[in-house]
Amino acid sequence: MRQVSLPIYPVTYPTGFRLNQNESQFPVPTRLHEQLSTLSFHDLHEYPVQPIDELFRRYAAYAGVEPNQLLVGCGSDEMIHVVTQALLSPEDVVLSPNPDFALYPIFTTIAHGRHVQTDGLSFDALVSSVEYYAPKLLLLSNPNNPTGKLWTVAELSDLAARVPYLVVDEAYIDFTPDASMISHLDAFPNVIVLRTLSKAFGLANVRLGFMVTTTELAAYFRQFVPPFNISGVSAKIANVFLQDSSYLDEAIAWHAEMRDKWSSLLATIGQVHPAKANFLYVTLDEPESIWSHLATNGIHTSRQSNGIRVTLGTEQALLATKRALMTWSPVSQP
C-alpha cells in the first residue's frame, strides 16, 4: 500500500443557502422541464452509444471543434485524472498557480507526480516558477478558481511555448468565451483545454466534462478512457440543453445581473475581486469571523486563507446574506 496522505473532498449538504459549491442557482426554464419530461428511457438495458455520439456532435458544434478533438468524462475532474495519468511519469513536476483548484495536487499525487505552486497569481511569478521547476505540465484554471482572475490569451500563449504541456481548465469560460484557448489549438499542439457543463450550463448533477485538444492528443488520451464512461441518461439530458438556442444566453444574463447585486453587497465588507463567473472572491480583514457568522445564519460560503468565495445566489439568498451581515460586528482587538 502506498504511503499517501490525500485530503478527502468533503461532500456535505448543510441546511440553508449553499453558496460554497459554485453550483448554478439559475432556475431552469419551464420549456426545458417540459422537454426533459419527454425523454424516453426504453433503452436503459443498452450501453449508451447513440446518446453519447449525439453529445459529441452537439458539444463539438458548440465549442467550434471537430468531434474527434473531444473526450468526455464524469465531470472535468475525470479529465484531469486522465491527463495526469496519461502524461506523468514518477516524480514529473506539475506546476499550478497559488491559489488554484484543490484537486490538482490530488490527481498529480495519484499519478505519482510532484505538484508545486507559484508564490501568488502574477504572470511574472508563474514564468519564474516555470524556469525554476521546469514542469512537464502546467495546469491552471482560467478564470481562476477561487479568485476569478482571468489569464489572457497572450499570457497563456507565452506559457504554452515554455512547457511541454499546458492544461487550461476552462470550467467557467462559458461566461467569457473570448478568453478561451480553444480557437488557438492549431498554433499550440501541446495545449489541452478542459470544459464542464456544471457551471454556466447548471448541470452539476449530470456530471459531464470535456477535454478539447488536437486530434493527435485526443487519440492518445482516448486510450486511457474506458468505453461508456458516462451515463446515457446524462448524455440525453445534456443534449436537451445543448440544442436549446437561448438557454445559455439566459443563464449568463441572469448571472451578470446577480453578480452586480452581490458585488455591491459584498463590497460593504471587503475587497471584491473582478470576475466573470458564477462566484465572487472577497478579500477580508477577518475572514474566519465573517465565514463563521454567515454559516451560523445558514449561509454557507467557501472559506479561503484571506477571504471567502461566494457563489452567486438567488434574490432570496441575497436578502438573507444582507440581513446576516447587518448583525455581524468585527472582532474586538485586544
Coordinates of C-alpha atoms in Angstrom, one line a residue, residues 12-333:
T12 CA -21.8 18.0 2.6
Y13 CA -25.3 19.4 2.2
P14 CA -25.8 21.9 5.0
T15 CA -29.1 23.4 5.8
G16 CA -29.6 26.9 4.4
F17 CA -28.1 28.6 1.3
R18 CA -25.3 26.5 -0.2
L19 CA -23.1 29.3 -1.7
N20 CA -19.9 27.3 -1.2
Q21 CA -20.1 24.8 -4.1
N22 CA -20.3 27.1 -7.2
E23 CA -23.5 25.4 -8.2
S24 CA -25.6 27.4 -10.6
Q25 CA -28.6 29.0 -8.9
F26 CA -30.3 29.9 -12.3
P27 CA -33.8 28.4 -12.4
V28 CA -34.2 26.1 -15.4
P29 CA -36.9 27.5 -17.7
T30 CA -40.2 25.7 -17.9
R31 CA -39.8 24.9 -21.5
L32 CA -36.7 22.7 -20.7
H33 CA -38.6 20.9 -17.9
E34 CA -41.2 20.1 -20.4
Q35 CA -38.6 18.7 -22.9
L36 CA -36.9 16.7 -20.2
S37 CA -40.2 15.1 -19.3
T38 CA -40.5 13.7 -22.9
L39 CA -37.2 11.8 -22.7
S40 CA -37.5 8.1 -23.4
F41 CA -35.9 5.5 -21.2
H42 CA -36.8 2.4 -23.1
D43 CA -33.1 1.8 -23.7
L44 CA -31.9 1.6 -20.1
H45 CA -30.8 -2.0 -20.8
E46 CA -28.4 -0.8 -23.5
Y47 CA -24.9 0.6 -23.4
P48 CA -25.3 4.3 -24.4
V49 CA -23.9 4.5 -28.0
Q50 CA -26.4 6.9 -29.7
P51 CA -26.8 9.5 -26.8
I52 CA -23.0 9.8 -26.4
D53 CA -22.4 10.1 -30.2
E54 CA -25.0 12.9 -30.2
L55 CA -23.4 14.5 -27.3
F56 CA -20.0 14.6 -29.1
R57 CA -21.6 16.2 -32.1
R58 CA -23.6 18.8 -30.2
Y59 CA -20.7 19.8 -27.9
A60 CA -18.2 19.9 -30.7
A61 CA -20.6 22.3 -32.6
Y62 CA -20.9 24.5 -29.5
A63 CA -17.1 24.6 -28.9
G64 CA -16.3 25.1 -32.6
V65 CA -14.2 22.0 -33.0
E66 CA -14.5 18.5 -34.6
P67 CA -15.9 15.6 -32.5
N68 CA -12.6 13.7 -32.8
Q69 CA -11.0 16.6 -30.8
L70 CA -13.1 15.7 -27.8
L71 CA -13.1 13.3 -24.9
V72 CA -16.0 13.3 -22.4
G73 CA -15.9 12.1 -18.8
C74 CA -17.6 12.3 -15.4
G75 CA -17.1 16.0 -14.9
S76 CA -13.9 17.8 -15.9
D77 CA -12.4 16.1 -12.8
E78 CA -12.2 12.8 -14.7
M79 CA -10.5 14.6 -17.5
I80 CA -7.8 16.0 -15.1
H81 CA -7.4 12.4 -13.9
V82 CA -6.9 11.2 -17.4
V83 CA -4.4 13.9 -18.3
T84 CA -2.2 13.3 -15.3
Q85 CA -2.3 9.5 -15.6
A86 CA -1.5 9.6 -19.3
L87 CA 1.3 12.2 -19.2
L88 CA 3.1 11.8 -16.0
S89 CA 6.0 9.5 -15.1
P90 CA 7.1 9.1 -11.4
E91 CA 8.3 12.5 -10.0
D92 CA 7.3 14.5 -13.0
V93 CA 6.5 18.1 -11.9
V94 CA 3.1 19.6 -12.3
L95 CA 3.0 23.4 -11.7
S96 CA -0.1 25.4 -10.8
P97 CA -0.6 29.0 -9.5
N98 CA -1.4 29.6 -5.9
P99 CA -4.3 29.6 -5.2
D100 CA -6.0 27.3 -7.7
F101 CA -8.3 24.3 -7.8
A102 CA -7.7 22.0 -4.9
L103 CA -7.9 18.8 -6.9
Y104 CA -4.8 19.5 -9.0
P105 CA -2.3 18.2 -6.3
I106 CA -4.6 15.3 -5.5
F107 CA -4.6 13.9 -9.1
T108 CA -0.9 14.7 -9.5
T109 CA -0.1 12.6 -6.5
I110 CA -2.3 9.7 -7.6
A111 CA -0.3 9.7 -10.9
H112 CA 3.0 9.6 -8.9
G113 CA 3.9 13.1 -9.9
R114 CA 5.0 16.1 -7.8
H115 CA 2.8 19.1 -7.5
V116 CA 4.3 22.6 -6.9
Q117 CA 2.8 26.0 -6.8
T118 CA 3.8 29.6 -7.5
D119 CA 4.0 32.3 -4.9
G120 CA 0.9 34.2 -5.9
L121 CA -1.1 34.8 -9.1
S122 CA 1.1 37.2 -11.1
F123 CA 2.2 36.3 -14.6
D124 CA 5.9 37.0 -13.7
A125 CA 5.7 34.7 -10.8
L126 CA 4.4 31.9 -13.0
V127 CA 7.1 32.4 -15.6
S128 CA 9.8 32.4 -12.8
S129 CA 8.3 29.2 -11.4
V130 CA 8.3 27.6 -14.9
E131 CA 12.0 28.5 -15.3
Y132 CA 12.9 27.2 -11.8
Y133 CA 10.9 23.9 -11.7
A134 CA 10.9 23.0 -15.4
P135 CA 7.5 21.3 -15.1
K136 CA 6.3 18.7 -17.5
L137 CA 2.8 20.0 -17.2
L138 CA 1.5 23.5 -16.3
L139 CA -2.1 23.1 -15.0
L140 CA -4.2 26.1 -14.2
S141 CA -7.8 27.3 -14.2
N142 CA -9.0 30.2 -16.3
P143 CA -10.9 32.0 -14.9
N144 CA -9.0 31.2 -11.7
N145 CA -10.9 29.2 -9.0
P146 CA -11.2 30.7 -6.4
T147 CA -10.3 34.3 -7.2
G148 CA -11.9 34.8 -10.6
K149 CA -8.6 36.1 -12.1
L150 CA -8.6 35.8 -15.9
W151 CA -5.4 34.9 -17.7
T152 CA -5.2 36.5 -21.1
V153 CA -4.8 34.6 -24.4
A154 CA -1.4 36.3 -24.8
E155 CA -0.2 35.2 -21.4
L156 CA -1.3 31.6 -22.0
S157 CA 0.2 31.6 -25.4
D158 CA 3.5 32.7 -23.9
L159 CA 3.3 30.0 -21.2
A160 CA 2.4 27.3 -23.8
A161 CA 5.7 28.0 -25.5
R162 CA 7.7 27.4 -22.3
V163 CA 6.4 24.0 -21.2
P164 CA 5.9 20.5 -22.7
Y165 CA 2.2 20.6 -21.9
L166 CA -0.2 23.3 -20.9
V167 CA -3.6 22.3 -19.5
V168 CA -6.1 25.1 -19.2
D169 CA -9.1 24.3 -17.1
E170 CA -11.9 26.4 -18.5
A171 CA -14.6 25.4 -16.2
Y172 CA -16.0 28.9 -16.1
I173 CA -15.0 30.1 -19.6
D174 CA -18.6 30.0 -20.9
F175 CA -19.2 33.3 -19.1
T176 CA -16.3 34.9 -21.1
P177 CA -15.8 32.7 -24.2
D178 CA -13.5 35.2 -26.0
A179 CA -10.7 34.3 -23.5
S180 CA -10.8 30.6 -24.4
M181 CA -7.7 28.9 -25.8
I182 CA -9.8 26.5 -28.0
S183 CA -9.5 28.7 -31.1
H184 CA -5.7 28.7 -30.7
L185 CA -5.2 24.9 -30.6
D186 CA -3.8 24.8 -34.1
A187 CA -1.0 27.1 -33.1
F188 CA -0.2 25.2 -29.9
P189 CA -0.4 21.4 -30.3
N190 CA 0.7 21.0 -26.7
V191 CA -2.4 22.7 -25.2
I192 CA -5.2 20.8 -23.6
V193 CA -8.4 22.5 -22.7
L194 CA -10.9 21.2 -20.1
R195 CA -14.6 22.2 -20.0
T196 CA -17.6 21.3 -18.0
L197 CA -21.4 21.5 -18.1
S198 CA -21.5 22.0 -14.3
K199 CA -21.2 25.8 -14.1
A200 CA -22.7 28.1 -16.7
F201 CA -24.9 25.3 -18.1
G202 CA -26.0 24.5 -14.5
L203 CA -25.8 20.7 -14.9
A204 CA -23.6 19.8 -11.9
N205 CA -25.8 16.8 -11.1
V206 CA -25.4 15.4 -14.7
R207 CA -21.6 15.1 -14.1
L208 CA -20.3 15.8 -17.6
G209 CA -17.0 17.3 -18.6
F210 CA -14.9 17.5 -21.7
M211 CA -11.3 17.6 -22.9
V212 CA -10.7 19.6 -26.1
T213 CA -7.3 19.3 -27.8
T214 CA -5.7 18.4 -31.1
T215 CA -6.9 15.3 -32.9
E216 CA -3.5 13.6 -32.2
L217 CA -3.5 14.2 -28.5
A218 CA -7.2 13.3 -28.3
A219 CA -6.4 9.9 -29.9
Y220 CA -3.6 9.4 -27.4
F221 CA -5.8 10.2 -24.4
R222 CA -8.7 8.1 -25.6
Q223 CA -6.6 5.0 -24.8
F224 CA -6.9 5.9 -21.1
V225 CA -10.7 6.3 -21.1
P226 CA -12.9 3.1 -20.8
P227 CA -15.8 2.7 -23.1
F228 CA -19.2 4.1 -21.9
N229 CA -17.5 6.0 -19.1
I230 CA -20.6 8.3 -18.9
S231 CA -24.3 7.6 -18.5
G232 CA -26.5 7.7 -21.5
V233 CA -29.2 9.3 -19.3
S234 CA -26.8 12.2 -18.5
A235 CA -26.0 12.5 -22.2
K236 CA -29.7 12.7 -23.1
I237 CA -30.2 15.4 -20.5
A238 CA -27.2 17.4 -21.8
N239 CA -28.4 17.1 -25.4
V240 CA -31.6 18.8 -24.5
F241 CA -29.8 21.8 -23.0
L242 CA -27.2 22.0 -25.8
Q243 CA -29.9 22.1 -28.5
D244 CA -31.8 25.0 -26.9
S245 CA -30.7 28.1 -28.7
S246 CA -31.3 30.6 -25.9
Y247 CA -30.8 28.8 -22.6
L248 CA -27.1 29.6 -22.1
D249 CA -27.5 33.3 -23.0
E250 CA -30.4 33.5 -20.5
A251 CA -28.3 31.8 -17.8
I252 CA -25.3 34.1 -18.4
A253 CA -27.5 37.2 -18.4
W254 CA -29.0 36.1 -15.1
H255 CA -25.6 35.6 -13.6
A256 CA -24.4 39.0 -14.8
E257 CA -27.4 40.7 -13.1
M258 CA -26.9 38.8 -9.9
R259 CA -23.1 39.4 -10.0
D260 CA -23.7 43.2 -9.9
K261 CA -26.1 42.8 -6.9
W262 CA -23.7 40.5 -5.0
S263 CA -20.7 42.7 -5.8
S264 CA -22.5 45.8 -4.3
L265 CA -23.4 43.9 -1.1
L266 CA -20.0 42.2 -0.6
A267 CA -18.2 45.5 -1.2
T268 CA -19.6 46.6 2.2
I269 CA -17.4 44.1 4.0
G270 CA -14.2 43.7 1.9
Q271 CA -12.5 43.9 -1.5
V272 CA -14.5 42.2 -4.2
H273 CA -12.2 40.8 -7.0
P274 CA -13.5 41.4 -10.5
A275 CA -14.7 38.2 -12.1
K276 CA -16.9 36.8 -14.9
A277 CA -18.1 33.5 -13.3
N278 CA -20.8 32.3 -11.1
F279 CA -18.9 33.3 -7.9
L280 CA -17.1 36.2 -6.4
Y281 CA -14.0 36.3 -4.2
V282 CA -13.9 38.8 -1.4
T283 CA -10.6 39.6 0.5
L284 CA -11.4 40.3 4.2
D285 CA -9.7 41.5 7.2
E286 CA -11.5 38.9 9.4
P287 CA -12.3 36.0 7.0
E288 CA -12.8 33.5 9.7
S289 CA -15.2 35.7 11.7
I290 CA -17.4 36.5 8.7
W291 CA -17.4 33.0 7.3
S292 CA -18.4 31.6 10.7
H293 CA -21.1 34.3 11.2
L294 CA -22.6 33.6 7.8
A295 CA -22.6 29.9 8.4
T296 CA -24.3 30.3 11.7
N297 CA -27.1 32.1 9.8
G298 CA -27.4 29.4 7.3
I299 CA -25.3 31.0 4.6
H300 CA -22.5 28.7 3.6
T301 CA -19.5 30.2 1.7
S302 CA -16.1 28.8 0.8
R303 CA -13.5 29.7 3.4
Q304 CA -10.2 30.9 1.9
S305 CA -6.9 32.0 3.5
N306 CA -7.6 35.7 3.2
G307 CA -11.3 35.9 2.4
I308 CA -14.3 33.9 1.2
R309 CA -15.6 32.8 -2.2
V310 CA -19.3 33.3 -2.6
T311 CA -21.5 31.5 -5.2
L312 CA -23.9 33.9 -6.9
G313 CA -27.2 33.0 -5.2
T314 CA -30.8 33.9 -5.7
E315 CA -32.6 37.1 -4.6
Q316 CA -33.7 35.1 -1.5
A317 CA -30.1 34.2 -0.7
L318 CA -29.0 37.8 -1.3
L319 CA -31.6 39.1 1.1
A320 CA -30.7 36.5 3.7
T321 CA -27.0 37.4 3.4
K322 CA -27.7 41.1 3.7
R323 CA -29.7 40.5 6.9
A324 CA -26.9 38.4 8.3
L325 CA -24.2 40.9 7.6
M326 CA -26.3 43.6 9.3
T327 CA -25.9 41.6 12.6
W328 CA -22.1 41.0 12.2
S329 CA -19.6 43.1 14.0
P330 CA -15.8 43.0 13.8
V331 CA -13.9 41.0 16.4
S332 CA -12.7 43.4 19.0
Q333 CA -9.0 43.9 19.1

